[in-house]
Each structure stands twice: as structure tokens, then as C-alpha cells.
Coordinates of C-alpha atoms in Angstrom, one line a residue:
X2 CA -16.2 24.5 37.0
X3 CA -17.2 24.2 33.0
X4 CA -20.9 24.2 34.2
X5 CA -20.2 27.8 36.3
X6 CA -18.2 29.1 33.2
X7 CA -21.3 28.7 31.1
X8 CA -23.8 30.2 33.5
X9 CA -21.6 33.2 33.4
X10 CA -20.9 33.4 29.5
X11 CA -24.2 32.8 28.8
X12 CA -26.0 35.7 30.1
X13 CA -23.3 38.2 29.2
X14 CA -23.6 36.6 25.3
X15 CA -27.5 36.9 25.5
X16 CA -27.2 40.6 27.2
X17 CA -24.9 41.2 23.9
X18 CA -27.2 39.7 21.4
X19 CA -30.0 42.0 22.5
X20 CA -28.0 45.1 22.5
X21 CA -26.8 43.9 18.8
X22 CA -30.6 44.2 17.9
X23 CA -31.6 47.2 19.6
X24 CA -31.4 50.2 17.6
X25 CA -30.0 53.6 18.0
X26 CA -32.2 56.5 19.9
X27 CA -32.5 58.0 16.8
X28 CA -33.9 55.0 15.1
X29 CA -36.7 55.0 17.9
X30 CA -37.4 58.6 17.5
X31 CA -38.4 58.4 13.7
X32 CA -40.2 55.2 14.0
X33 CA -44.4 56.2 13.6
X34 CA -46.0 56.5 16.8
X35 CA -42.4 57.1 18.9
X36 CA -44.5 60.4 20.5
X37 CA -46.3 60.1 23.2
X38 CA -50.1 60.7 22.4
X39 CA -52.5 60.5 19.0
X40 CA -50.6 63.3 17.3
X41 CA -50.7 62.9 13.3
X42 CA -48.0 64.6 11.4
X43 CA -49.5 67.6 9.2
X44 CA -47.8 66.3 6.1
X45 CA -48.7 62.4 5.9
X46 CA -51.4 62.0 8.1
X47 CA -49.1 59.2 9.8
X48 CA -48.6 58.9 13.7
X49 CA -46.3 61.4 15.1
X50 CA -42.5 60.7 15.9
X51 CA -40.1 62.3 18.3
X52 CA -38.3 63.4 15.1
X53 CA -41.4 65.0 13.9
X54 CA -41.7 66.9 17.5
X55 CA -38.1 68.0 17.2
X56 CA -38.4 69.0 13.7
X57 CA -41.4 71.2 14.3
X58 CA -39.7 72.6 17.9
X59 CA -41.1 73.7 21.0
X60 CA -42.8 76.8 22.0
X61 CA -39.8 78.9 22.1
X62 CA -38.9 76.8 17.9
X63 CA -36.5 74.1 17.9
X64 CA -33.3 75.9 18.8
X65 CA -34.9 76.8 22.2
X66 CA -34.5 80.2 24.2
X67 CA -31.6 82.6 23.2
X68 CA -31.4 84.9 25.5
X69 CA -28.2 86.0 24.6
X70 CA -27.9 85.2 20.8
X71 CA -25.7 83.5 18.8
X72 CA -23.8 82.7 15.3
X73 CA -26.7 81.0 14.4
X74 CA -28.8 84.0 14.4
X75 CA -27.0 85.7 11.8
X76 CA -26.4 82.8 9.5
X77 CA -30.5 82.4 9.6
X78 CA -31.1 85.9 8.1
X79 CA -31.6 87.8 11.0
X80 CA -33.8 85.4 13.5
X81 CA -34.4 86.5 16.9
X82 CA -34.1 82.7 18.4
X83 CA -37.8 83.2 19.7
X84 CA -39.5 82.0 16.5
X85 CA -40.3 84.9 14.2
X86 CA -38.1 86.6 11.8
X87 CA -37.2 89.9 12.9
X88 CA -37.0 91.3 9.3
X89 CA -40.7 90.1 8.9
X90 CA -41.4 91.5 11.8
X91 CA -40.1 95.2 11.4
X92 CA -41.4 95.4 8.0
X93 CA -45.2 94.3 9.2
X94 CA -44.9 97.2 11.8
X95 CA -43.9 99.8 9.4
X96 CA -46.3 98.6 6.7
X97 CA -49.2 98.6 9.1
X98 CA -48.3 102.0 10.9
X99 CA -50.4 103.7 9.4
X100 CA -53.5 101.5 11.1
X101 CA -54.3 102.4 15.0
X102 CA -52.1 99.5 16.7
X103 CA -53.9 97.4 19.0
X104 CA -51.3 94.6 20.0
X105 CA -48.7 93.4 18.7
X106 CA -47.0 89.9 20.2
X107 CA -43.1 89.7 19.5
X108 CA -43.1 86.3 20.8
X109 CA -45.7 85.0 19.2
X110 CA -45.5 86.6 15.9
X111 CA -48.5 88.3 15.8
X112 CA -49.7 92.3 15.1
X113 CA -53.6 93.2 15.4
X114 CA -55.0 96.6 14.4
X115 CA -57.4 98.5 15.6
X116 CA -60.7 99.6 12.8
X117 CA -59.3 102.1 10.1
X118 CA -61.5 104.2 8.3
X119 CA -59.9 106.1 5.4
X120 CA -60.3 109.6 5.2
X121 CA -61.4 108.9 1.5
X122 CA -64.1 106.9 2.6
X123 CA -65.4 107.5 5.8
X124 CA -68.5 105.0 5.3
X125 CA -66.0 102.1 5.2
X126 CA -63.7 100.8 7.8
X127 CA -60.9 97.9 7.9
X128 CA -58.8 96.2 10.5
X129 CA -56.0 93.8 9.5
X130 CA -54.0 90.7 11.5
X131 CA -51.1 90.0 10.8
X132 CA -49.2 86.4 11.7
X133 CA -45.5 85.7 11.2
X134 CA -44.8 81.9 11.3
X135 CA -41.2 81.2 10.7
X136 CA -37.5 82.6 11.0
X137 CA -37.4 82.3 7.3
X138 CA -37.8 85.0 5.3
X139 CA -40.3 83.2 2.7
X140 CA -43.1 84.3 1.1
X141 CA -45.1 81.4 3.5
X142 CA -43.6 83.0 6.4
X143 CA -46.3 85.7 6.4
X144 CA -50.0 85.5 6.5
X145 CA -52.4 88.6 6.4
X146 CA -56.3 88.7 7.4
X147 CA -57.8 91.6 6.4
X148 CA -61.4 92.6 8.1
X149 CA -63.8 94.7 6.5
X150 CA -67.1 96.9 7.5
X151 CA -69.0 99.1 5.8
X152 CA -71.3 101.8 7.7
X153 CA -75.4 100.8 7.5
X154 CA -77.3 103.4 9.9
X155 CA -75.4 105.5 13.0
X156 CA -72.7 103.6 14.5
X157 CA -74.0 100.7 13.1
X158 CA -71.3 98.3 10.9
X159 CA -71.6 95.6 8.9
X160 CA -69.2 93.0 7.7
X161 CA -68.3 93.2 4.1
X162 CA -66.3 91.4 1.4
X163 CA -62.3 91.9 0.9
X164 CA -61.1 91.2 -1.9
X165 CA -58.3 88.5 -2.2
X166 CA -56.3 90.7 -3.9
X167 CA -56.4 93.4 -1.4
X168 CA -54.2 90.9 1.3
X169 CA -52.2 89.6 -1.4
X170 CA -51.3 93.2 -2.3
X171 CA -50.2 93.8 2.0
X172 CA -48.6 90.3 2.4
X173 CA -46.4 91.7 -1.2
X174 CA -46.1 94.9 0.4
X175 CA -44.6 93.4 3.5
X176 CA -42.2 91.3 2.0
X177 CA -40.7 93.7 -0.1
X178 CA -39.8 96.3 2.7
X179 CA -38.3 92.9 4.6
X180 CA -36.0 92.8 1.7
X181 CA -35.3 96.1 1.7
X182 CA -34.5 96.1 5.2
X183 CA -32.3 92.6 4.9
X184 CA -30.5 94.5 2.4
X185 CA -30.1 97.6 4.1
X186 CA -28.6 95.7 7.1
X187 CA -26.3 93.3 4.7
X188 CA -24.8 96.5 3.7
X189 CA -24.6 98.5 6.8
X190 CA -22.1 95.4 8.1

């Protein structure tokens, strides 16, 4: 009978000794390399962990889809739960309508223009991209390309330099009507 007892309590005590060891989930999800493939996390160069993958979200950001909406929405400065801010967002449409609009991705966060040539200077065209990259209204949230061609026989073009403080001047631009527009909405509630 003593000999049956301890073929019984032995195995449960070992079963609870390993289980004493093991560590949470979440310990497993931030230890390096927890990800499945050879992803490297952007910051350290060090092998990708399920926390970095949850941090950095999925293709709809980390919350997920919201088709409905939530709290959450309105405590992150008007997010539209499909990763772009939607202040960002209106305020690179109307600083850009002035351009020819050639597609403009909600989802995706991104606006391309068609070529603008100035009345002023006919001889000289531009076309500008705009990308939207977070919920955040940040000064990193926004990033501007500006394209540039200037005219070198009949409708011949050629590319030619911006100058960086041409998209520095739309990305400012840009940001300051989404503060104006944040402020505008904090004051209409």
C-alpha cells in the first residue's frame, strides 16, 4: 500500500514542480525570439517577441476592427479604430484640395495627387503623397513626399529638386489645421 501511495504522489509532486517553474504567457511573449519567424524589432535590432507583435498591432492596429466605435475612440483624440487619425486625415484633404485628387486610401492612411501646375508658373508642375501613420496626433504621425517636374521641350517633363523646406512647410501646414479642427470639435461638444 506505502509503495502505491508513492507512485501516486510522486507524479502529481513532479507535475507541480514543473508548473512551479513554468512561467506566465506573458513571460513567453516578451522573451526574444517568442514570434514565429526572423522578424527583428525596428528599435534594438533584437529577435521579435509576441509582445513586440501586439505592441505594433495588426493590419486593422492593435485594437482591431471597430465597426461600431467605442469610448476608446474619443479618449484617443478622435481615432477612427482603423489605424489613422481622423483629424490628420481631414486636415491633409483640405490642405491638399487644392491639388487634382488622384486616390486617397482611408484605411490605409494614404492621399496621392494628381501633377499640379501653378497658374504662376506653368513651366513647372508638382504632385505630392501624403502618409498618415498613427492615431496620434503627433508631429511623426504625418509624412509628406513632394514630387517635382519642370517642363524641357513639348509635353516633355523632367524631375527636379524640392526643396526640404517646401514639405516641411505642408507637413506644418497640415498639422496646424488638425489642431484647429481638434479644437473646433473639443468645443462643439
Amino acid at each position: 500500500m506505502r509503495l502505491s501511495f508513492v507512485r501516486v504522489i510522486a507524479p502529481i509532486t513532479i507535475c507541480m514542480l514543473l508548473a512551479a517553474c513554468a512561467g506566465s504567457q506573458s513571460d513567453y511573449d516578451s522573451y526574444p525570439g517568442s514570434a514565429p519567424g526572423n522578424k527583428r524589432d525596428g528599435t534594438t535590432g533584437r529577435a521579435q517577441t509576441i509582445a513586440d507583435q501586439k505592441r505594433d498591432g495588426t493590419l486593422f492596429g492593435p485594437e482591431g476592427f471597430n465597426f461600431l466605435g467605442d469610448d476608446n475612440e474619443k479618449q484617443q483624440g478622435g481615432g477612427t479604430g482603423i489605424g489613422v487619425n481622423s483629424f490628420l486625415w481631414r486636415a491633409s484633404l483640405d490642405t491638399l484640395s487644392f491639388m487634382p485628387l488622384n486616390s486617397a486610401d482611408p484605411f490605409g492612411g494614404v492621399i496621392i495627387t494628381d501633377w499640379y501646375s501653378p497658374p504662376e508658373t506653368p513651366n513647372e508642375r508638382f504632385k505630392i503623397t501624403g502618409y498618415i501613420l498613427g492615431t496620434a496626433l503627433r508631429s511623426d504621425a504625418i509624412k509628406v513626399a513632394v514630387f517635382r517636374q519642370v517642363r524641357v521641350g513639348t509635353d516633355q517633363w523632367a524631375d527636379a529638386v524640392v526643396e526640404p523646406s517646401t514639405v516641411t512647410a505642408m507637413e506644418d501646414s497640415i498639422l496646424t489645421r488638425a489642431r484647429q479642427l481638434r479644437i473646433d470639435s473639443a468645443t462643439a461638444q
